[in-house]
Each structure stands twice: as C-alpha cells, then as structure tokens.
C-alpha cells in the first residue's frame, strides 16, 4: 500500500515542478523492488515495442479503444522504460486492492528494456513494429537489439508481428499463436530501381543465405522469401490492401483517411487495427471508424504557410533512416511541381552527447537529386556534414544552401524557397524551427485576417 501512496505523492510533487514521469517509479522501486509484481492488471495488457512507429501506433490503439468506450491506462508521456512504466501502473492502482482501474493497459516499451519491464509485468500481447538501424551510439546494431528484445518476450504472451519485416517477424517462428499484419497495397510498393543507401534485407536472418523480395515497401520491409530455408512473409490476419485518393483500404473492406498516406503510416495503421481487433476484441468496422481521419496530436506533421509558400513540417528522428526516408517519399509524391527541402541537424540527442554522423549515410538522400527538388536548405551545427552527404548522393551543388545559423536559415527560406516547403528534423531540434516559424508564418489565410 505504501509503495502506491508514495508513488502518487511523488508524482504529484513532481508534476508541480514539471518533472518527468520516471523518477517516482525509480525511487519507489529502490525501496520496494518487487512492487510491480503484485499490481493487479486487467486481462488485456498490450505492449508496443520496436525501432520505429511505437508512439504513433500506441496513440492509434488508445484512440480506437477509447472511441469504443474502454477505459485506457497508457504511458502517453513517452516514459517507456521500466521506471516510467512503474510510475504509470503504481499511480493508476488502488492502494488497497492494488488493482489498476482500466479495461486495457497499453504500454509503449523501449525495445531493449522489455527484458526488465516484463519480468514483473506480463503483457497479454506484445506488438513489435519492426527492427531497424536506430541510434547506433545507444543501441548498437539492430541484430544486437533483436537478441536483447528476445529476452523480454515472456512465454504465453501472444506476439503481434509485422509480416513484412524479416528480422522481428522471425520471433514468430517458434510461437504458433502469433498474429501478423501487413501492407500489401500495390500503390505503396517501391518502384523498381530505387537505389537505397543500405540493404538490411539482403540476407535471410534465419539461414544467412540471399533473401528474395516479391516487392518492397520501404528499406528491408516487403514481401520476402528465402529460397534456401523457406522462411517467408507469413500470412497476415489484417492488411492495408489498397490506397485510393489518399485513403487506405483495410482488409479490402474498410476505407479510412490517414493523416499521411505513406508507407510508414500504412504499417502503423495495419498494426493498430490488428491489435484492436485481435487483442482487444473490437469489431473491425468500429476499429476502422475510430482510425478514420485521426490526426496525431504530438505534432508529427505541422502544416504552415510562409511568405506565400505552403509548407509541411515532418517530425523525423536523427540516427534513424526510416522516418527521413518516409518524409522524402512524401515530398517526392507531393503533387506540387516545385519542392524545397529544409533539413536541420543541430543536436543528436537530449540524453547523451554524440557526434557520430554515420546515420546520415543510411538515409536515401540520393533521391533528392530529382528535378522536382529545387532547393535543399541545410541548417544546424551539422549542416556541413549533411551537405557532404547530399553532394555524394548526387544533389547538384547549386541547389544546396548551407546555413548552420538557425536564424539565418529562416531568412534563407524566405529568400530562396521555391514551391512547397518540406521541413524535416528530429524532436530534439523541432522547436528550433517551429518557434522561429511563428515570426514568419502567414496568418489569417483566406479569411482576410492580418497578413
Ligand atoms: Zn533462409
């Protein structure tokens, strides 16, 4: 009882000082190391882990559950290691009965920390979105992460896996009750001839021989099969089967409007839909209804207007290629004839000091060597590293504007942007753009307001 009360008090005090949500759980676990094991959880405890798409997919699952009248407890603030999850569960538990007051608990979980978190808290289902190169300095290679995550998959927990991502999908080989989801829409398949910066799908993760793909969606995600050992994309329970007019069709039946109709959103939506239907037991029609038109509140995409140019801010992640490649695809698929790219790399992490820029070479910046891309504005402390990468990728030098100073970057945008602007950066650097944008943004568009 004291552990729960202490955690609630610490959380209350912390919130007054704007402190994060992991400290109370960390302190309580020091005094009562086994406090989480005796918490009574509802039958449905869904963990969401993987390299990419955790936060967005978690938000989608919460939305579906809540729209369908379920009470959800979720670590939406994003503290996804054991301390944050301890704070969440203790603060939502009754001190006497130790029961968490929820129909469903949804836990976004760091992929390397599942082995600690799920010792005491056993999820009924674990969704693994994918395993990708991500934060090399912190995580190492994705095959190392695969081994670490393997230690955090309890027996008896049902896995929900991406049938298109060979590395994380291979967890299901020994677990017959695994459920799979996929993206099979022909419209989202990569065109032949796209040259990727790297290929982590070249070899079979099971036998090490050459892997074949019927098609790819992004990077090593696609419909794969190995001729040597027979490992292949398993049959999916649910799938994004078609894209028409910017809308996704789920299982060939339900049409929904996504915030962005790109391959990353399609995978997240297929994942959230599958969790809702298979793990929570929501009717497919109701799950689709809740996803229709959903806009993520965490500012992943911000539309703006600056000096008559329309722009889209796309939140990506440094030290990771997937979101940037998705943002590049979205820009290239934009119907606008002229596109300006603004790319900001100033601070790699809020948590640790790093200046490893090898990840820049993992992003398909060569695709920006496209006639549609008129200007590429590079800013932040690593602007010159980015410029070097772009040049090697074949982006013509005359299109590059290198301006490390962030204030001057805004002037460069005003003076040089052509067509629609796509700004991409990480959450560590997002406000360096978004805060400056406020001074330049066109207001009252179309309503006769101040301009
Ligand atoms: Zn094989």
mmCIF file with all atom_site columns, N, CA, C and O in Angstrom, residues 313-345:
data_model
loop_
_atom_site.group_PDB
_atom_site.id
_atom_site.type_symbol
_atom_site.label_atom_id
_atom_site.label_alt_id
_atom_site.label_comp_id
_atom_site.label_asym_id
_atom_site.label_entity_id
_atom_site.label_seq_id
_atom_site.pdbx_PDB_ins_code
_atom_site.Cartn_x
_atom_site.Cartn_y
_atom_site.Cartn_z
_atom_site.occupancy
_atom_site.B_iso_or_equiv
_atom_site.pdbx_formal_charge
_atom_site.auth_seq_id
_atom_site.auth_comp_id
_atom_site.auth_asym_id
_atom_site.auth_atom_id
_atom_site.pdbx_PDB_model_num
ATOM 1   N N  . UNK A 1 313 ? 5.821  20.565 -42.008 1.00 0.00 ? 313 UNK A N  1
ATOM 2   C CA . UNK A 1 313 ? 6.887  20.159 -41.112 1.00 0.00 ? 313 UNK A CA 1
ATOM 3   C C  . UNK A 1 313 ? 6.681  18.689 -40.786 1.00 0.00 ? 313 UNK A C  1
ATOM 4   O O  . UNK A 1 313 ? 5.601  18.296 -40.361 1.00 0.00 ? 313 UNK A O  1
ATOM 5   N N  . UNK A 1 314 ? 7.691  17.871 -41.015 1.00 0.00 ? 314 UNK A N  1
ATOM 6   C CA . UNK A 1 314 ? 7.563  16.437 -40.753 1.00 0.00 ? 314 UNK A CA 1
ATOM 7   C C  . UNK A 1 314 ? 8.564  16.037 -39.677 1.00 0.00 ? 314 UNK A C  1
ATOM 8   O O  . UNK A 1 314 ? 9.775  16.151 -39.876 1.00 0.00 ? 314 UNK A O  1
ATOM 9   N N  . UNK A 1 315 ? 8.010  15.584 -38.558 1.00 0.00 ? 315 UNK A N  1
ATOM 10  C CA . UNK A 1 315 ? 8.875  15.181 -37.443 1.00 0.00 ? 315 UNK A CA 1
ATOM 11  C C  . UNK A 1 315 ? 9.530  13.840 -37.760 1.00 0.00 ? 315 UNK A C  1
ATOM 12  O O  . UNK A 1 315 ? 8.845  12.857 -38.024 1.00 0.00 ? 315 UNK A O  1
ATOM 13  N N  . UNK A 1 316 ? 10.857 13.830 -37.775 1.00 0.00 ? 316 UNK A N  1
ATOM 14  C CA . UNK A 1 316 ? 11.594 12.603 -38.064 1.00 0.00 ? 316 UNK A CA 1
ATOM 15  C C  . UNK A 1 316 ? 12.447 12.260 -36.852 1.00 0.00 ? 316 UNK A C  1
ATOM 16  O O  . UNK A 1 316 ? 12.186 12.761 -35.769 1.00 0.00 ? 316 UNK A O  1
ATOM 17  N N  . UNK A 1 317 ? 13.426 11.416 -37.041 1.00 0.00 ? 317 UNK A N  1
ATOM 18  C CA . UNK A 1 317 ? 14.267 11.009 -35.929 1.00 0.00 ? 317 UNK A CA 1
ATOM 19  C C  . UNK A 1 317 ? 15.703 10.934 -36.428 1.00 0.00 ? 317 UNK A C  1
ATOM 20  O O  . UNK A 1 317 ? 15.982 10.203 -37.374 1.00 0.00 ? 317 UNK A O  1
ATOM 21  N N  . UNK A 1 318 ? 16.589 11.733 -35.781 1.00 0.00 ? 318 UNK A N  1
ATOM 22  C CA . UNK A 1 318 ? 18.006 11.608 -36.119 1.00 0.00 ? 318 UNK A CA 1
ATOM 23  C C  . UNK A 1 318 ? 18.474 10.193 -35.773 1.00 0.00 ? 318 UNK A C  1
ATOM 24  O O  . UNK A 1 318 ? 17.862 9.508  -34.955 1.00 0.00 ? 318 UNK A O  1
ATOM 25  N N  . UNK A 1 319 ? 19.568 9.803  -36.334 1.00 0.00 ? 319 UNK A N  1
ATOM 26  C CA . UNK A 1 319 ? 20.194 8.498  -36.057 1.00 0.00 ? 319 UNK A CA 1
ATOM 27  C C  . UNK A 1 319 ? 19.293 7.338  -36.476 1.00 0.00 ? 319 UNK A C  1
ATOM 28  O O  . UNK A 1 319 ? 19.338 6.261  -35.877 1.00 0.00 ? 319 UNK A O  1
ATOM 29  N N  . UNK A 1 320 ? 18.435 7.583  -37.460 1.00 0.00 ? 320 UNK A N  1
ATOM 30  C CA . UNK A 1 320 ? 17.466 6.572  -37.874 1.00 0.00 ? 320 UNK A CA 1
ATOM 31  C C  . UNK A 1 320 ? 17.030 6.966  -39.282 1.00 0.00 ? 320 UNK A C  1
ATOM 32  O O  . UNK A 1 320 ? 16.739 8.127  -39.534 1.00 0.00 ? 320 UNK A O  1
ATOM 33  N N  . UNK A 1 321 ? 16.991 6.013  -40.196 1.00 0.00 ? 321 UNK A N  1
ATOM 34  C CA . UNK A 1 321 ? 16.699 6.384  -41.588 1.00 0.00 ? 321 UNK A CA 1
ATOM 35  C C  . UNK A 1 321 ? 15.217 6.310  -41.945 1.00 0.00 ? 321 UNK A C  1
ATOM 36  O O  . UNK A 1 321 ? 14.776 6.935  -42.902 1.00 0.00 ? 321 UNK A O  1
ATOM 37  N N  . UNK A 1 322 ? 14.425 5.557  -41.196 1.00 0.00 ? 322 UNK A N  1
ATOM 38  C CA . UNK A 1 322 ? 13.085 5.239  -41.666 1.00 0.00 ? 322 UNK A CA 1
ATOM 39  C C  . UNK A 1 322 ? 12.187 6.466  -41.824 1.00 0.00 ? 322 UNK A C  1
ATOM 40  O O  . UNK A 1 322 ? 11.547 6.655  -42.850 1.00 0.00 ? 322 UNK A O  1
ATOM 41  N N  . UNK A 1 323 ? 12.129 7.287  -40.785 1.00 0.00 ? 323 UNK A N  1
ATOM 42  C CA . UNK A 1 323 ? 11.230 8.440  -40.856 1.00 0.00 ? 323 UNK A CA 1
ATOM 43  C C  . UNK A 1 323 ? 11.694 9.425  -41.932 1.00 0.00 ? 323 UNK A C  1
ATOM 44  O O  . UNK A 1 323 ? 10.875 9.987  -42.667 1.00 0.00 ? 323 UNK A O  1
ATOM 45  N N  . UNK A 1 324 ? 13.008 9.626  -42.042 1.00 0.00 ? 324 UNK A N  1
ATOM 46  C CA . UNK A 1 324 ? 13.506 10.543 -43.078 1.00 0.00 ? 324 UNK A CA 1
ATOM 47  C C  . UNK A 1 324 ? 13.186 10.010 -44.473 1.00 0.00 ? 324 UNK A C  1
ATOM 48  O O  . UNK A 1 324 ? 12.784 10.764 -45.354 1.00 0.00 ? 324 UNK A O  1
ATOM 49  N N  . UNK A 1 325 ? 13.370 8.702  -44.671 1.00 0.00 ? 325 UNK A N  1
ATOM 50  C CA . UNK A 1 325 ? 13.039 8.144  -45.988 1.00 0.00 ? 325 UNK A CA 1
ATOM 51  C C  . UNK A 1 325 ? 11.544 8.307  -46.280 1.00 0.00 ? 325 UNK A C  1
ATOM 52  O O  . UNK A 1 325 ? 11.153 8.589  -47.420 1.00 0.00 ? 325 UNK A O  1
ATOM 53  N N  . UNK A 1 326 ? 10.712 8.134  -45.247 1.00 0.00 ? 326 UNK A N  1
ATOM 54  C CA . UNK A 1 326 ? 9.272  8.335  -45.423 1.00 0.00 ? 326 UNK A CA 1
ATOM 55  C C  . UNK A 1 326 ? 8.958  9.784  -45.774 1.00 0.00 ? 326 UNK A C  1
ATOM 56  O O  . UNK A 1 326 ? 8.133  10.068 -46.657 1.00 0.00 ? 326 UNK A O  1
ATOM 57  N N  . UNK A 1 327 ? 9.635  10.719 -45.101 1.00 0.00 ? 327 UNK A N  1
ATOM 58  C CA . UNK A 1 327 ? 9.403  12.143 -45.372 1.00 0.00 ? 327 UNK A CA 1
ATOM 59  C C  . UNK A 1 327 ? 9.852  12.498 -46.793 1.00 0.00 ? 327 UNK A C  1
ATOM 60  O O  . UNK A 1 327 ? 9.187  13.272 -47.499 1.00 0.00 ? 327 UNK A O  1
ATOM 61  N N  . UNK A 1 328 ? 10.969 11.909 -47.216 1.00 0.00 ? 328 UNK A N  1
ATOM 62  C CA . UNK A 1 328 ? 11.457 12.161 -48.587 1.00 0.00 ? 328 UNK A CA 1
ATOM 63  C C  . UNK A 1 328 ? 10.437 11.616 -49.599 1.00 0.00 ? 328 UNK A C  1
ATOM 64  O O  . UNK A 1 328 ? 10.106 12.281 -50.583 1.00 0.00 ? 328 UNK A O  1
ATOM 65  N N  . UNK A 1 329 ? 9.907  10.422 -49.348 1.00 0.00 ? 329 UNK A N  1
ATOM 66  C CA . UNK A 1 329 ? 8.888  9.854  -50.252 1.00 0.00 ? 329 UNK A CA 1
ATOM 67  C C  . UNK A 1 329 ? 7.669  10.769 -50.314 1.00 0.00 ? 329 UNK A C  1
ATOM 68  O O  . UNK A 1 329 ? 7.121  11.013 -51.397 1.00 0.00 ? 329 UNK A O  1
ATOM 69  N N  . UNK A 1 330 ? 7.240  11.264 -49.143 1.00 0.00 ? 330 UNK A N  1
ATOM 70  C CA . UNK A 1 330 ? 6.053  12.128 -49.106 1.00 0.00 ? 330 UNK A CA 1
ATOM 71  C C  . UNK A 1 330 ? 6.305  13.393 -49.927 1.00 0.00 ? 330 UNK A C  1
ATOM 72  O O  . UNK A 1 330 ? 5.456  13.829 -50.695 1.00 0.00 ? 330 UNK A O  1
ATOM 73  N N  . UNK A 1 331 ? 7.499  13.966 -49.786 1.00 0.00 ? 331 UNK A N  1
ATOM 74  C CA . UNK A 1 331 ? 7.827  15.182 -50.539 1.00 0.00 ? 331 UNK A CA 1
ATOM 75  C C  . UNK A 1 331 ? 7.832  14.893 -52.040 1.00 0.00 ? 331 UNK A C  1
ATOM 76  O O  . UNK A 1 331 ? 7.266  15.655 -52.836 1.00 0.00 ? 331 UNK A O  1
ATOM 77  N N  . UNK A 1 332 ? 8.446  13.775 -52.422 1.00 0.00 ? 332 UNK A N  1
ATOM 78  C CA . UNK A 1 332 ? 8.535  13.460 -53.858 1.00 0.00 ? 332 UNK A CA 1
ATOM 79  C C  . UNK A 1 332 ? 7.164  13.114 -54.446 1.00 0.00 ? 332 UNK A C  1
ATOM 80  O O  . UNK A 1 332 ? 6.914  13.335 -55.626 1.00 0.00 ? 332 UNK A O  1
ATOM 81  N N  . UNK A 1 333 ? 6.268  12.585 -53.612 1.00 0.00 ? 333 UNK A N  1
ATOM 82  C CA . UNK A 1 333 ? 4.927  12.241 -54.095 1.00 0.00 ? 333 UNK A CA 1
ATOM 83  C C  . UNK A 1 333 ? 3.970  13.429 -54.052 1.00 0.00 ? 333 UNK A C  1
ATOM 84  O O  . UNK A 1 333 ? 2.832  13.321 -54.474 1.00 0.00 ? 333 UNK A O  1
ATOM 85  N N  . UNK A 1 334 ? 4.414  14.552 -53.502 1.00 0.00 ? 334 UNK A N  1
ATOM 86  C CA . UNK A 1 334 ? 3.548  15.734 -53.419 1.00 0.00 ? 334 UNK A CA 1
ATOM 87  C C  . UNK A 1 334 ? 3.216  16.192 -54.842 1.00 0.00 ? 334 UNK A C  1
ATOM 88  O O  . UNK A 1 334 ? 4.097  16.254 -55.704 1.00 0.00 ? 334 UNK A O  1
ATOM 89  N N  . UNK A 1 335 ? 1.944  16.501 -55.095 1.00 0.00 ? 335 UNK A N  1
ATOM 90  C CA . UNK A 1 335 ? 1.590  16.927 -56.458 1.00 0.00 ? 335 UNK A CA 1
ATOM 91  C C  . UNK A 1 335 ? 2.232  18.247 -56.890 1.00 0.00 ? 335 UNK A C  1
ATOM 92  O O  . UNK A 1 335 ? 2.264  18.560 -58.086 1.00 0.00 ? 335 UNK A O  1
ATOM 93  N N  . UNK A 1 336 ? 2.769  19.028 -55.944 1.00 0.00 ? 336 UNK A N  1
ATOM 94  C CA . UNK A 1 336 ? 3.418  20.294 -56.319 1.00 0.00 ? 336 UNK A CA 1
ATOM 95  C C  . UNK A 1 336 ? 4.567  20.032 -57.289 1.00 0.00 ? 336 UNK A C  1
ATOM 96  O O  . UNK A 1 336 ? 5.280  19.039 -57.162 1.00 0.00 ? 336 UNK A O  1
ATOM 97  N N  . UNK A 1 337 ? 4.745  20.957 -58.232 1.00 0.00 ? 337 UNK A N  1
ATOM 98  C CA . UNK A 1 337 ? 5.804  20.755 -59.229 1.00 0.00 ? 337 UNK A CA 1
ATOM 99  C C  . UNK A 1 337 ? 7.184  21.080 -58.667 1.00 0.00 ? 337 UNK A C  1
ATOM 100 O O  . UNK A 1 337 ? 8.184  20.484 -59.046 1.00 0.00 ? 337 UNK A O  1
ATOM 101 N N  . UNK A 1 338 ? 7.222  22.093 -57.781 1.00 0.00 ? 338 UNK A N  1
ATOM 102 C CA . UNK A 1 338 ? 8.499  22.512 -57.200 1.00 0.00 ? 338 UNK A CA 1
ATOM 103 C C  . UNK A 1 338 ? 8.485  22.257 -55.696 1.00 0.00 ? 338 UNK A C  1
ATOM 104 O O  . UNK A 1 338 ? 7.502  22.574 -55.024 1.00 0.00 ? 338 UNK A O  1
ATOM 105 N N  . UNK A 1 339 ? 9.584  21.722 -55.218 1.00 0.00 ? 339 UNK A N  1
ATOM 106 C CA . UNK A 1 339 ? 9.691  21.412 -53.784 1.00 0.00 ? 339 UNK A CA 1
ATOM 107 C C  . UNK A 1 339 ? 11.003 21.976 -53.247 1.00 0.00 ? 339 UNK A C  1
ATOM 108 O O  . UNK A 1 339 ? 12.041 21.880 -53.906 1.00 0.00 ? 339 UNK A O  1
ATOM 109 N N  . UNK A 1 340 ? 10.925 22.553 -52.050 1.00 0.00 ? 340 UNK A N  1
ATOM 110 C CA . UNK A 1 340 ? 12.137 22.952 -51.322 1.00 0.00 ? 340 UNK A CA 1
ATOM 111 C C  . UNK A 1 340 ? 12.229 22.096 -50.071 1.00 0.00 ? 340 UNK A C  1
ATOM 112 O O  . UNK A 1 340 ? 11.243 21.930 -49.355 1.00 0.00 ? 340 UNK A O  1
ATOM 113 N N  . UNK A 1 341 ? 13.413 21.546 -49.823 1.00 0.00 ? 341 UNK A N  1
ATOM 114 C CA . UNK A 1 341 ? 13.630 20.728 -48.612 1.00 0.00 ? 341 UNK A CA 1
ATOM 115 C C  . UNK A 1 341 ? 14.419 21.564 -47.601 1.00 0.00 ? 341 UNK A C  1
ATOM 116 O O  . UNK A 1 341 ? 15.404 22.218 -47.972 1.00 0.00 ? 341 UNK A O  1
ATOM 117 N N  . UNK A 1 342 ? 13.971 21.564 -46.358 1.00 0.00 ? 342 UNK A N  1
ATOM 118 C CA . UNK A 1 342 ? 14.754 22.167 -45.275 1.00 0.00 ? 342 UNK A CA 1
ATOM 119 C C  . UNK A 1 342 ? 15.103 21.028 -44.321 1.00 0.00 ? 342 UNK A C  1
ATOM 120 O O  . UNK A 1 342 ? 14.213 20.336 -43.824 1.00 0.00 ? 342 UNK A O  1
ATOM 121 N N  . UNK A 1 343 ? 16.387 20.832 -44.095 1.00 0.00 ? 343 UNK A N  1
ATOM 122 C CA . UNK A 1 343 ? 16.840 19.712 -43.250 1.00 0.00 ? 343 UNK A CA 1
ATOM 123 C C  . UNK A 1 343 ? 17.725 20.286 -42.140 1.00 0.00 ? 343 UNK A C  1
ATOM 124 O O  . UNK A 1 343 ? 18.704 20.971 -42.423 1.00 0.00 ? 343 UNK A O  1
ATOM 125 N N  . UNK A 1 344 ? 17.327 20.045 -40.899 1.00 0.00 ? 344 UNK A N  1
ATOM 126 C CA . UNK A 1 344 ? 18.044 20.625 -39.746 1.00 0.00 ? 344 UNK A CA 1
ATOM 127 C C  . UNK A 1 344 ? 18.666 19.511 -38.904 1.00 0.00 ? 344 UNK A C  1
ATOM 128 O O  . UNK A 1 344 ? 17.970 18.602 -38.453 1.00 0.00 ? 344 UNK A O  1
ATOM 129 N N  . UNK A 1 345 ? 19.975 19.589 -38.706 1.00 0.00 ? 345 UNK A N  1
ATOM 130 C CA . UNK A 1 345 ? 20.654 18.663 -37.776 1.00 0.00 ? 345 UNK A CA 1
ATOM 131 C C  . UNK A 1 345 ? 21.514 19.508 -36.862 1.00 0.00 ? 345 UNK A C  1
ATOM 132 O O  . UNK A 1 345 ? 22.550 20.041 -37.262 1.00 0.00 ? 345 UNK A O  1
#
